[in-house]
Amino acid sequence: MDIMADEQPQPGADQAPIAINILAQYTKDLSFENPRAPGSLQQGAGQPSIDLGINVGVNEQPQDNVYEVVLNLNAKGTTGEGKDVAFVVELAYGGLFQLQNVPQEHLNLFLIVEAPRLLFPYARRVFADAVRDGGFPPLMIDPIDFGQLYMQQQQRMQQQQGGNQDGGGEGGETPNIILPS
């Protein structure tokens, strides 16, 4: 009879459950420019080609375990072989997240991947509505795989650090990630 096997604690039995609360989500900044209106809206102006940029920023707040995650979306619509700007739209969409009992090794991954994934559908709607309200067809951004983009960013950072052995980048801040357009 093996008594010790029955008395061994289960892994994670002492750990408090992970709690993730979205305290708020909000439009932090929104800008739409239509510099060539009304000419850019008239028939024959052509459908603009779109250059899209995405950036995720994280700011730790003074409250315990509260982080602001800001999803920045920007797009420039051009016509005439990219020479004429039809519109420019910029959105900073934020969320306040309270995280409790999240292991340190998972914190950055949550803030850079999971939090933007939760914010994206709402930011996408605000972004599309701004373009539509500017007189253009709504700009519907395809879903973004923040996990894959995070991994690509990590690989780029490792390659850059491989060539730069000065030990920089250890400031304790949660890094921003800039996702390619």
Short mmCIF file of C-alpha atoms in Angstrom, two decimals:
data_model
loop_
_atom_site.label_atom_id
_atom_site.label_comp_id
_atom_site.label_asym_id
_atom_site.label_seq_id
_atom_site.Cartn_x
_atom_site.Cartn_y
_atom_site.Cartn_z
CA MET A 1 0.00 0.00 0.00
CA ASP A 2 1.45 3.36 -1.08
CA ILE A 3 0.15 6.08 1.25
CA MET A 4 2.49 8.76 -0.11
CA ALA A 5 0.88 8.66 -3.55
CA ASP A 6 -2.49 9.58 -2.07
CA GLU A 7 -1.12 12.56 -0.13
CA GLN A 8 0.85 14.28 -2.87
CA PRO A 9 -0.58 17.68 -3.74
CA GLN A 10 -1.93 18.16 -7.21
CA PRO A 11 0.04 20.61 -9.37
CA GLY A 12 -1.51 24.05 -9.19
CA ALA A 13 -3.81 23.15 -6.28
CA ASP A 14 -2.42 26.02 -4.15
CA GLN A 15 -2.62 28.61 -6.92
CA ALA A 16 -5.41 31.15 -6.94
CA PRO A 17 -7.45 31.19 -10.14
CA ILE A 18 -6.46 33.58 -12.90
CA ALA A 19 -8.87 36.51 -13.19
CA ILE A 20 -9.00 38.82 -16.19
CA ASN A 21 -11.37 41.79 -16.10
CA ILE A 22 -11.96 44.31 -18.86
CA LEU A 23 -12.57 47.46 -16.83
CA ALA A 24 -13.23 49.72 -19.83
CA GLN A 25 -12.78 50.01 -23.57
CA TYR A 26 -12.87 53.30 -25.40
CA THR A 27 -11.95 55.39 -28.41
CA LYS A 28 -8.85 57.22 -27.21
CA ASP A 29 -8.22 59.17 -30.44
CA LEU A 30 -9.91 59.20 -33.84
CA SER A 31 -8.96 61.26 -36.87
CA PHE A 32 -10.33 61.21 -40.41
CA GLU A 33 -9.06 63.45 -43.19
CA ASN A 34 -10.60 63.76 -46.63
CA PRO A 35 -8.25 66.32 -48.24
CA ARG A 36 -9.58 66.10 -51.80
CA ALA A 37 -13.31 66.16 -51.04
CA PRO A 38 -15.60 66.53 -52.86
CA GLY A 39 -13.50 65.52 -55.89
CA SER A 40 -12.42 62.23 -54.33
CA LEU A 41 -16.07 61.29 -53.82
CA GLN A 42 -17.32 61.97 -57.35
CA GLN A 43 -17.89 59.21 -59.85
CA GLY A 44 -14.82 58.32 -61.83
CA ALA A 45 -12.47 59.10 -58.94
CA GLY A 46 -11.64 55.40 -58.71
CA GLN A 47 -11.40 53.05 -55.78
CA PRO A 48 -8.49 54.05 -53.52
CA SER A 49 -5.67 51.61 -52.80
CA ILE A 50 -5.13 51.15 -49.07
CA ASP A 51 -1.95 51.16 -46.98
CA LEU A 52 -2.76 49.81 -43.51
CA GLY A 53 -0.68 49.99 -40.33
CA ILE A 54 -1.25 48.37 -36.94
CA ASN A 55 0.53 48.98 -33.63
CA VAL A 56 -0.13 47.64 -30.14
CA GLY A 57 1.02 49.64 -27.12
CA VAL A 58 0.88 48.70 -23.44
CA ASN A 59 1.00 51.10 -20.49
CA GLU A 60 1.06 49.89 -16.89
CA GLN A 61 -1.32 51.92 -14.73
CA PRO A 62 -0.74 53.10 -11.13
CA GLN A 63 -3.41 50.69 -9.81
CA ASP A 64 -2.24 47.19 -8.98
CA ASN A 65 -2.32 44.79 -11.91
CA VAL A 66 -4.09 47.24 -14.26
CA TYR A 67 -2.80 47.76 -17.80
CA GLU A 68 -3.92 49.97 -20.66
CA VAL A 69 -3.66 48.25 -24.03
CA VAL A 70 -3.99 50.56 -27.04
CA LEU A 71 -4.65 49.18 -30.50
CA ASN A 72 -3.57 51.78 -33.08
CA LEU A 73 -4.98 51.39 -36.58
CA ASN A 74 -4.14 53.74 -39.43
CA ALA A 75 -4.87 53.69 -43.13
CA LYS A 76 -4.11 55.88 -46.09
CA GLY A 77 -6.23 55.59 -49.21
CA THR A 78 -4.57 56.81 -52.41
CA THR A 79 -5.64 57.11 -56.03
CA GLY A 80 -3.80 58.02 -59.22
CA GLU A 81 -0.93 55.54 -58.85
CA GLY A 82 -0.53 56.40 -55.16
CA LYS A 83 0.04 60.10 -55.78
CA ASP A 84 -3.29 61.52 -54.64
CA VAL A 85 -4.37 61.02 -51.02
CA ALA A 86 -8.09 60.23 -50.93
CA PHE A 87 -8.31 59.81 -47.16
CA VAL A 88 -6.31 59.23 -44.00
CA VAL A 89 -7.85 57.59 -40.93
CA GLU A 90 -6.17 57.00 -37.57
CA LEU A 91 -7.70 55.28 -34.56
CA ALA A 92 -6.30 54.63 -31.09
CA TYR A 93 -8.69 52.22 -29.37
CA GLY A 94 -7.92 51.43 -25.75
CA GLY A 95 -8.88 48.95 -23.12
CA LEU A 96 -8.17 48.80 -19.40
CA PHE A 97 -7.42 45.28 -18.22
CA GLN A 98 -7.09 44.12 -14.63
CA LEU A 99 -5.11 40.90 -14.37
CA GLN A 100 -4.90 38.87 -11.20
CA ASN A 101 -2.74 35.79 -10.62
CA VAL A 102 -1.40 35.78 -14.18
CA PRO A 103 2.05 34.16 -14.12
CA GLN A 104 4.79 36.63 -15.05
CA GLU A 105 5.92 34.45 -17.96
CA HIS A 106 2.44 34.80 -19.55
CA LEU A 107 1.87 38.50 -18.85
CA ASN A 108 3.44 39.99 -22.00
CA LEU A 109 1.83 37.36 -24.19
CA PHE A 110 -1.60 38.24 -22.81
CA LEU A 111 -1.05 41.99 -23.15
CA ILE A 112 0.35 41.87 -26.70
CA VAL A 113 -1.75 39.02 -28.14
CA GLU A 114 -4.92 38.27 -26.20
CA ALA A 115 -5.93 41.80 -25.15
CA PRO A 116 -5.69 43.21 -28.71
CA ARG A 117 -7.62 40.18 -29.98
CA LEU A 118 -10.43 41.09 -27.56
CA LEU A 119 -10.38 44.78 -28.58
CA PHE A 120 -10.05 44.24 -32.34
CA PRO A 121 -13.73 43.66 -33.30
CA TYR A 122 -14.78 46.91 -31.62
CA ALA A 123 -11.87 48.91 -33.04
CA ARG A 124 -12.57 47.46 -36.49
CA ARG A 125 -16.19 48.68 -36.34
CA VAL A 126 -15.20 52.22 -35.27
CA PHE A 127 -12.53 52.28 -38.01
CA ALA A 128 -14.94 51.07 -40.72
CA ASP A 129 -17.64 53.52 -39.63
CA ALA A 130 -15.19 56.46 -39.78
CA VAL A 131 -14.23 55.61 -43.36
CA ARG A 132 -17.90 55.11 -44.32
CA ASP A 133 -18.90 58.39 -42.67
CA GLY A 134 -16.16 60.08 -44.72
CA GLY A 135 -18.00 59.09 -47.91
CA PHE A 136 -16.07 55.94 -48.86
CA PRO A 137 -17.07 52.29 -48.67
CA PRO A 138 -16.43 50.94 -45.16
CA LEU A 139 -12.90 49.64 -44.74
CA MET A 140 -13.35 46.15 -43.29
CA ILE A 141 -10.01 44.92 -41.96
CA ASP A 142 -9.53 41.16 -42.12
CA PRO A 143 -9.10 39.41 -38.76
CA ILE A 144 -5.55 39.66 -37.43
CA ASP A 145 -3.57 36.78 -35.95
CA PHE A 146 -1.85 38.72 -33.17
CA GLY A 147 -0.14 35.53 -31.96
CA GLN A 148 1.60 34.94 -35.27
CA LEU A 149 2.59 38.60 -35.55
CA TYR A 150 3.93 38.54 -31.98
CA MET A 151 6.10 35.53 -32.82
CA GLN A 152 7.41 37.28 -35.96
CA GLN A 153 8.22 40.38 -33.89
CA GLN A 154 10.02 38.25 -31.29
CA GLN A 155 12.11 36.61 -34.02
CA ARG A 156 13.05 40.03 -35.46
CA MET A 157 14.03 41.27 -32.00
CA GLN A 158 16.19 38.18 -31.37
CA GLN A 159 17.93 38.65 -34.72
CA GLN A 160 18.59 42.32 -33.93
CA GLN A 161 19.90 41.47 -30.46
CA GLY A 162 22.11 38.77 -31.97
CA GLY A 163 23.95 41.50 -33.85
CA ASN A 164 23.82 43.91 -30.89
CA GLN A 165 25.45 42.44 -27.77
CA ASP A 166 25.21 45.58 -25.59
CA GLY A 167 22.39 44.14 -23.43
CA GLY A 168 19.93 46.90 -24.28
CA GLY A 169 16.19 46.59 -23.95
CA GLU A 170 16.10 45.52 -20.29
CA GLY A 171 14.13 48.49 -18.99
CA GLY A 172 11.31 46.57 -17.31
CA GLU A 173 8.71 48.19 -19.57
CA THR A 174 6.22 46.15 -21.53
CA PRO A 175 7.36 46.59 -25.13
CA ASN A 176 5.28 48.02 -27.93
CA ILE A 177 4.85 45.83 -30.94
CA ILE A 178 4.54 47.23 -34.43
CA LEU A 179 2.82 44.89 -36.80
CA PRO A 180 3.61 45.05 -40.51
CA SER A 181 0.97 46.40 -42.85
#
